[in-house]
Amino acid sequence: MPVISAPYEYNEDDLYVDLDAVLGVPVLLKCEGFNFAGSIKLKAAVEMVTAAERDGHLVPGSVIVESSSGNLGVALAVVAASKGYEFLCVTDVRCNLSTKRMIESLGGRVHTIVDPDEESGFLGARMAYVRRLCDQDSTYVWLNQYRNTNNWRSHFRVTAPAIARRWPDLSVLFVGAGTTGTLMGCARYFRTHRPGVRVVAVDSLGSVTFGAPPARRMIPGLGTSVRPPLVDESWIDEVVYVSEPETVRTCYQLAARGFLFGGSTGTVVSGARRWLEANPGRHNRVAVAIAPDLGERYLDSIYQRNWVTDLYGEDVMEPALASDLGKGI
């Protein structure tokens, strides 16, 4: 077992769940939540902070500030605490209470945006707040996960090579789309080194990332209300959209088998199942999906039945039929 001196030095990078045995879905689920930040965002946080230090943007006395729906906020709180920086997370009302408490427990501060921008939603309002703050006080350093190329480089350098080494016969990779850091890093790696691997992006219905019309989204994590500057569709092969009720049902199906995953993971698994149902010959493929997070931070939302039924109706908890999963949204 490793011996570490900083929390960001440990990340379990080779744990997979066989979803064929769990849900009858022939996918190997790469679990990225087993680190001290509890999500895949720790990789991006370390890469962006290290680069900012190397480039002289982060210096003693700097305050790291970032707009985040939750997971990157926790990851940056972990890294900031370890390195001795102050940290401010700018989030919005959809952020889970447990996430806010975790950031504060690590010494960070949380500012919650309560009113969305009329055109760019909560994300636009969050980013506008961060810009104003940095313009007013130069001690604040915005890493800007939406434009920072070190976001995707962390996955080009670490995540994708780990998958390639473990599964030399990989045929299709499913990656959720948020800031698109994980997606673009993995897509660039496989297009460059293993061009035969099909990379499928999984997005939330209502997200504008790939040009779809905006709609209400209540589950934090995947999807955006402002197109991420990092996204470049030329590196990916296909996009699958998943509705939030489908995400919730998949999370509960996994939990019923003892696997408590987060909303982002539920969305990715739903998208993988949808794509495999729609494409014949799936049992001849090696398919991997990336699970960005675990479920503890969703206990007050996805795993709170009153929250679910208030938003999506009483029948959302009905088990999804296989025939429904193959239909378009």
Short mmCIF file of C-alpha atoms in Angstrom, two decimals:
data_model
loop_
_atom_site.label_atom_id
_atom_site.label_comp_id
_atom_site.label_asym_id
_atom_site.label_seq_id
_atom_site.Cartn_x
_atom_site.Cartn_y
_atom_site.Cartn_z
CA MET A 1 0.00 0.00 0.00
CA PRO A 2 1.26 3.53 -0.75
CA VAL A 3 2.48 5.94 1.91
CA ILE A 4 1.53 9.54 1.10
CA SER A 5 2.26 12.97 2.53
CA ALA A 6 -0.42 14.94 0.64
CA PRO A 7 -4.05 13.96 -0.05
CA TYR A 8 -3.74 14.46 -3.80
CA GLU A 9 -0.97 11.86 -4.06
CA TYR A 10 -3.43 8.98 -3.85
CA ASN A 11 -6.00 8.01 -6.46
CA GLU A 12 -7.27 4.50 -7.19
CA ASP A 13 -6.93 4.32 -10.96
CA ASP A 14 -7.59 0.67 -11.76
CA LEU A 15 -10.94 -0.27 -10.17
CA TYR A 16 -13.77 -1.39 -12.46
CA VAL A 17 -17.30 -2.69 -11.85
CA ASP A 18 -18.63 -5.33 -14.27
CA LEU A 19 -22.07 -3.90 -15.06
CA ASP A 20 -23.00 -6.98 -17.05
CA ALA A 21 -23.13 -8.91 -13.78
CA VAL A 22 -24.88 -6.03 -11.96
CA LEU A 23 -27.43 -4.65 -14.46
CA GLY A 24 -27.05 -6.85 -17.52
CA VAL A 25 -25.24 -3.99 -19.31
CA PRO A 26 -22.00 -5.20 -20.96
CA VAL A 27 -19.88 -2.29 -19.73
CA LEU A 28 -16.87 -2.06 -17.44
CA LEU A 29 -17.38 0.95 -15.16
CA LYS A 30 -14.14 2.73 -14.24
CA CYS A 31 -14.60 4.07 -10.70
CA GLU A 32 -12.93 7.45 -10.20
CA GLY A 33 -14.38 8.33 -6.78
CA PHE A 34 -11.86 6.57 -4.55
CA ASN A 35 -9.58 9.43 -3.55
CA PHE A 36 -9.65 12.12 -0.88
CA ALA A 37 -11.81 14.41 -3.04
CA GLY A 38 -14.29 11.68 -3.92
CA SER A 39 -14.34 12.29 -7.67
CA ILE A 40 -12.38 12.38 -10.90
CA LYS A 41 -12.04 16.15 -10.50
CA LEU A 42 -9.02 15.70 -8.24
CA LYS A 43 -6.89 15.01 -11.33
CA ALA A 44 -7.88 18.27 -13.02
CA ALA A 45 -7.51 20.23 -9.78
CA VAL A 46 -3.94 19.02 -9.24
CA GLU A 47 -2.95 19.66 -12.86
CA MET A 48 -4.41 23.19 -12.94
CA VAL A 49 -2.95 24.26 -9.58
CA THR A 50 0.47 22.83 -10.40
CA ALA A 51 0.52 24.64 -13.76
CA ALA A 52 -0.58 27.92 -12.16
CA GLU A 53 2.24 27.64 -9.64
CA ARG A 54 4.76 26.78 -12.34
CA ASP A 55 3.67 29.75 -14.45
CA GLY A 56 3.83 32.16 -11.51
CA HIS A 57 0.10 32.88 -11.35
CA LEU A 58 -0.33 31.26 -7.94
CA VAL A 59 2.03 32.62 -5.29
CA PRO A 60 1.98 32.70 -1.48
CA GLY A 61 -0.98 34.80 -0.43
CA SER A 62 -3.05 34.02 -3.52
CA VAL A 63 -6.69 33.01 -3.11
CA ILE A 64 -7.91 30.33 -5.50
CA VAL A 65 -11.42 31.00 -6.80
CA GLU A 66 -13.46 28.75 -9.06
CA SER A 67 -16.99 28.37 -10.34
CA SER A 68 -18.15 24.80 -9.66
CA SER A 69 -21.35 22.82 -9.31
CA GLY A 70 -19.65 20.76 -6.62
CA ASN A 71 -17.03 18.11 -7.37
CA LEU A 72 -14.25 20.39 -8.60
CA GLY A 73 -14.97 22.65 -5.67
CA VAL A 74 -14.27 19.82 -3.25
CA ALA A 75 -11.16 18.78 -5.18
CA LEU A 76 -9.76 22.31 -5.13
CA ALA A 77 -10.56 22.61 -1.43
CA VAL A 78 -8.49 19.47 -0.83
CA VAL A 79 -5.54 20.73 -2.89
CA ALA A 80 -5.72 24.28 -1.50
CA ALA A 81 -5.76 23.05 2.09
CA SER A 82 -2.78 20.80 1.45
CA LYS A 83 -0.76 23.55 -0.23
CA GLY A 84 -1.74 26.38 2.14
CA TYR A 85 -3.93 28.48 -0.15
CA GLU A 86 -7.28 30.06 0.68
CA PHE A 87 -10.10 28.88 -1.57
CA LEU A 88 -13.47 30.34 -2.59
CA CYS A 89 -16.01 28.18 -4.43
CA VAL A 90 -18.71 30.03 -6.35
CA THR A 91 -21.67 27.72 -6.85
CA ASP A 92 -25.45 27.96 -7.14
CA VAL A 93 -28.59 26.70 -5.43
CA ARG A 94 -28.42 23.30 -7.14
CA CYS A 95 -25.21 22.41 -5.31
CA ASN A 96 -25.73 19.70 -2.72
CA LEU A 97 -25.64 20.82 0.92
CA SER A 98 -23.18 18.04 1.79
CA THR A 99 -20.79 19.35 -0.87
CA LYS A 100 -20.89 22.86 0.56
CA ARG A 101 -20.25 21.51 4.04
CA MET A 102 -17.34 19.45 2.81
CA ILE A 103 -15.69 22.47 1.18
CA GLU A 104 -16.15 24.51 4.36
CA SER A 105 -14.84 21.66 6.53
CA LEU A 106 -11.65 21.73 4.44
CA GLY A 107 -11.22 25.45 5.16
CA GLY A 108 -12.76 26.80 1.98
CA ARG A 109 -15.49 29.38 1.59
CA VAL A 110 -18.67 29.00 -0.46
CA HIS A 111 -20.62 31.73 -2.24
CA THR A 112 -24.00 30.61 -3.59
CA ILE A 113 -25.58 32.32 -6.61
CA VAL A 114 -29.36 32.36 -6.20
CA ASP A 115 -30.46 34.09 -9.43
CA PRO A 116 -29.58 32.71 -12.87
CA ASP A 117 -28.59 34.92 -15.77
CA GLU A 118 -31.49 35.37 -18.18
CA GLU A 119 -29.53 34.01 -21.14
CA SER A 120 -26.70 31.87 -19.71
CA GLY A 121 -28.39 30.46 -16.60
CA PHE A 122 -26.67 29.75 -13.30
CA LEU A 123 -23.34 28.98 -14.94
CA GLY A 124 -23.23 32.35 -16.66
CA ALA A 125 -24.13 34.10 -13.40
CA ARG A 126 -21.41 32.21 -11.52
CA MET A 127 -18.73 33.06 -14.05
CA ALA A 128 -19.77 36.72 -14.12
CA TYR A 129 -19.42 36.88 -10.34
CA VAL A 130 -15.93 35.36 -10.47
CA ARG A 131 -14.83 37.82 -13.19
CA ARG A 132 -16.01 40.80 -11.16
CA LEU A 133 -14.26 39.50 -8.06
CA CYS A 134 -10.93 39.01 -9.87
CA ASP A 135 -11.20 42.46 -11.49
CA GLN A 136 -11.66 44.04 -8.06
CA ASP A 137 -8.97 42.12 -6.17
CA SER A 138 -5.81 40.77 -7.80
CA THR A 139 -5.16 38.31 -4.95
CA TYR A 140 -7.95 36.12 -6.38
CA VAL A 141 -6.71 33.68 -9.03
CA TRP A 142 -9.33 32.06 -11.25
CA LEU A 143 -8.12 28.74 -12.64
CA ASN A 144 -11.13 28.75 -15.02
CA GLN A 145 -11.82 25.08 -15.56
CA TYR A 146 -13.93 25.95 -18.62
CA ARG A 147 -10.96 27.34 -20.60
CA ASN A 148 -7.95 25.85 -18.85
CA THR A 149 -6.28 23.34 -21.17
CA ASN A 150 -4.68 21.64 -18.17
CA ASN A 151 -8.19 20.40 -17.39
CA TRP A 152 -8.15 18.04 -20.38
CA ARG A 153 -4.38 17.48 -20.26
CA SER A 154 -4.73 15.76 -16.89
CA HIS A 155 -6.87 13.07 -18.51
CA PHE A 156 -4.74 12.86 -21.66
CA ARG A 157 -1.76 12.24 -19.38
CA VAL A 158 -3.31 9.97 -16.70
CA THR A 159 -6.89 8.74 -17.19
CA ALA A 160 -6.85 7.65 -20.83
CA PRO A 161 -3.44 5.88 -20.71
CA ALA A 162 -4.58 3.93 -17.63
CA ILE A 163 -7.64 2.69 -19.53
CA ALA A 164 -5.57 1.85 -22.62
CA ARG A 165 -3.10 -0.19 -20.58
CA ARG A 166 -5.81 -2.09 -18.73
CA TRP A 167 -7.98 -2.83 -21.78
CA PRO A 168 -5.87 -3.28 -24.92
CA ASP A 169 -8.93 -4.60 -26.80
CA LEU A 170 -11.12 -1.59 -25.93
CA SER A 171 -13.70 -0.79 -28.62
CA VAL A 172 -15.90 1.95 -27.16
CA LEU A 173 -15.46 4.45 -24.33
CA PHE A 174 -18.35 6.37 -22.74
CA VAL A 175 -17.47 9.70 -21.10
CA GLY A 176 -19.78 12.24 -19.50
CA ALA A 177 -19.67 15.86 -20.69
CA GLY A 178 -19.48 18.64 -18.12
CA THR A 179 -16.67 21.13 -18.64
CA THR A 180 -15.58 18.44 -21.17
CA GLY A 181 -12.12 18.18 -19.61
CA THR A 182 -12.35 14.42 -19.08
CA LEU A 183 -14.05 13.94 -22.44
CA MET A 184 -11.58 15.98 -24.50
CA GLY A 185 -8.52 14.54 -22.77
CA CYS A 186 -9.65 10.96 -23.35
CA ALA A 187 -10.89 11.64 -26.87
CA ARG A 188 -7.64 13.31 -27.90
CA TYR A 189 -5.59 10.48 -26.44
CA PHE A 190 -7.49 7.67 -28.14
CA ARG A 191 -7.78 9.48 -31.48
CA THR A 192 -4.00 9.98 -31.38
CA HIS A 193 -2.85 6.62 -29.99
CA ARG A 194 -5.75 4.18 -30.54
CA PRO A 195 -7.91 5.60 -33.36
CA GLY A 196 -9.99 2.43 -33.57
CA VAL A 197 -11.60 3.18 -30.20
CA ARG A 198 -15.00 4.85 -30.52
CA VAL A 199 -15.47 7.69 -28.00
CA VAL A 200 -19.11 8.43 -27.13
CA ALA A 201 -19.97 11.57 -25.19
CA VAL A 202 -22.88 11.37 -22.74
CA ASP A 203 -24.71 14.63 -22.02
CA SER A 204 -27.75 15.64 -20.00
CA LEU A 205 -30.94 16.55 -21.82
CA GLY A 206 -31.24 20.33 -21.59
CA SER A 207 -27.48 20.95 -21.86
CA VAL A 208 -26.28 23.29 -24.61
CA THR A 209 -22.75 21.83 -24.87
CA PHE A 210 -23.29 20.20 -28.26
CA GLY A 211 -25.87 22.63 -29.63
CA ALA A 212 -29.08 21.16 -28.19
CA PRO A 213 -31.75 23.57 -26.89
CA PRO A 214 -31.54 24.56 -23.20
CA ALA A 215 -33.97 23.16 -20.65
CA ARG A 216 -34.23 22.89 -16.88
CA ARG A 217 -31.56 20.72 -15.26
CA MET A 218 -31.54 20.11 -11.52
CA ILE A 219 -28.86 17.44 -11.05
CA PRO A 220 -25.39 19.03 -10.75
CA GLY A 221 -22.42 17.60 -12.58
CA LEU A 222 -22.88 16.92 -16.28
CA GLY A 223 -24.32 19.38 -18.77
CA THR A 224 -23.87 23.13 -19.16
CA SER A 225 -25.91 26.25 -19.83
CA VAL A 226 -22.90 27.89 -21.54
CA ARG A 227 -20.97 26.02 -24.25
CA PRO A 228 -17.55 25.07 -22.79
CA PRO A 229 -14.66 26.64 -24.73
CA LEU A 230 -12.74 23.36 -24.34
CA VAL A 231 -15.21 21.32 -26.38
CA ASP A 232 -14.22 20.27 -29.91
CA GLU A 233 -16.63 17.82 -31.52
CA SER A 234 -14.07 16.77 -34.13
CA TRP A 235 -12.36 14.55 -31.53
CA ILE A 236 -15.48 12.57 -30.56
CA ASP A 237 -17.60 10.10 -32.52
CA GLU A 238 -21.10 10.49 -31.13
CA VAL A 239 -23.26 12.17 -28.46
CA VAL A 240 -25.98 10.45 -26.42
CA TYR A 241 -28.48 12.49 -24.40
CA VAL A 242 -30.01 11.28 -21.13
CA SER A 243 -33.00 12.75 -19.30
CA GLU A 244 -32.80 13.39 -15.58
CA PRO A 245 -35.57 10.89 -14.70
CA GLU A 246 -33.55 8.22 -16.52
CA THR A 247 -30.48 9.23 -14.53
CA VAL A 248 -32.42 8.86 -11.27
CA ARG A 249 -33.77 5.44 -12.20
CA THR A 250 -30.31 4.16 -13.09
CA CYS A 251 -28.86 5.47 -9.80
CA TYR A 252 -31.55 3.58 -7.88
CA GLN A 253 -31.00 0.41 -9.91
CA LEU A 254 -27.31 0.53 -9.04
CA ALA A 255 -28.04 1.29 -5.38
CA ALA A 256 -30.40 -1.69 -5.24
CA ARG A 257 -27.36 -3.85 -6.03
CA GLY A 258 -25.20 -2.15 -3.38
CA PHE A 259 -23.45 0.43 -5.59
CA LEU A 260 -24.15 3.99 -4.45
CA PHE A 261 -22.99 6.23 -7.30
CA GLY A 262 -23.58 9.91 -8.01
CA GLY A 263 -25.77 11.59 -10.58
CA SER A 264 -22.99 12.00 -13.14
CA THR A 265 -22.30 8.28 -13.00
CA GLY A 266 -26.00 7.48 -13.33
CA THR A 267 -26.13 9.60 -16.46
CA VAL A 268 -23.07 7.96 -18.02
CA VAL A 269 -24.36 4.44 -17.30
CA SER A 270 -27.76 5.39 -18.75
CA GLY A 271 -26.12 6.71 -21.90
CA ALA A 272 -23.96 3.62 -22.28
CA ARG A 273 -26.98 1.36 -21.92
CA ARG A 274 -28.95 3.42 -24.44
CA TRP A 275 -26.11 3.32 -26.99
CA LEU A 276 -25.49 -0.41 -26.59
CA GLU A 277 -29.20 -1.19 -26.95
CA ALA A 278 -29.24 0.79 -30.19
CA ASN A 279 -26.11 -0.80 -31.66
CA PRO A 280 -26.04 -4.49 -32.53
CA GLY A 281 -23.07 -6.72 -31.83
CA ARG A 282 -22.46 -5.17 -28.41
CA HIS A 283 -21.41 -8.48 -26.83
CA ASN A 284 -18.42 -8.63 -29.15
CA ARG A 285 -17.08 -5.33 -27.82
CA VAL A 286 -15.00 -4.30 -24.84
CA ALA A 287 -16.84 -1.25 -23.55
CA VAL A 288 -15.72 1.03 -20.72
CA ALA A 289 -17.62 3.88 -19.07
CA ILE A 290 -16.08 6.41 -16.70
CA ALA A 291 -17.86 6.85 -13.34
CA PRO A 292 -16.88 10.35 -12.15
CA ASP A 293 -18.27 10.22 -8.62
CA LEU A 294 -19.86 8.33 -5.74
CA GLY A 295 -23.29 8.86 -4.21
CA GLU A 296 -22.79 10.25 -0.70
CA ARG A 297 -23.13 13.86 -1.87
CA TYR A 298 -26.50 13.11 -3.42
CA LEU A 299 -28.22 11.83 -0.28
CA ASP A 300 -30.25 15.05 0.00
CA SER A 301 -31.21 15.10 -3.68
CA ILE A 302 -31.24 12.01 -5.91
CA TYR A 303 -31.50 9.63 -2.95
CA GLN A 304 -34.12 11.75 -1.19
CA ARG A 305 -37.43 10.44 -2.55
CA ASN A 306 -39.41 13.58 -1.75
CA TRP A 307 -36.90 15.65 -3.75
CA VAL A 308 -37.21 13.26 -6.68
CA THR A 309 -40.99 13.02 -6.77
CA ASP A 310 -41.45 16.78 -6.31
CA LEU A 311 -39.32 17.42 -9.40
CA TYR A 312 -40.15 14.50 -11.66
CA GLY A 313 -43.45 13.06 -10.43
CA GLU A 314 -44.51 9.96 -8.55
CA ASP A 315 -43.93 7.54 -11.42
CA VAL A 316 -40.24 8.42 -11.91
CA MET A 317 -39.27 5.60 -9.55
CA GLU A 318 -40.90 2.96 -11.72
CA PRO A 319 -38.25 0.57 -13.09
CA ALA A 320 -37.31 1.47 -16.65
CA LEU A 321 -38.28 -1.10 -19.25
CA ALA A 322 -35.58 -2.28 -21.61
CA SER A 323 -37.74 -1.26 -24.58
CA ASP A 324 -37.98 2.30 -23.24
CA LEU A 325 -34.24 2.61 -22.82
CA GLY A 326 -33.68 2.14 -26.52
CA LYS A 327 -36.06 4.92 -27.55
CA GLY A 328 -35.00 8.45 -28.41
CA ILE A 329 -35.70 11.20 -25.93
#
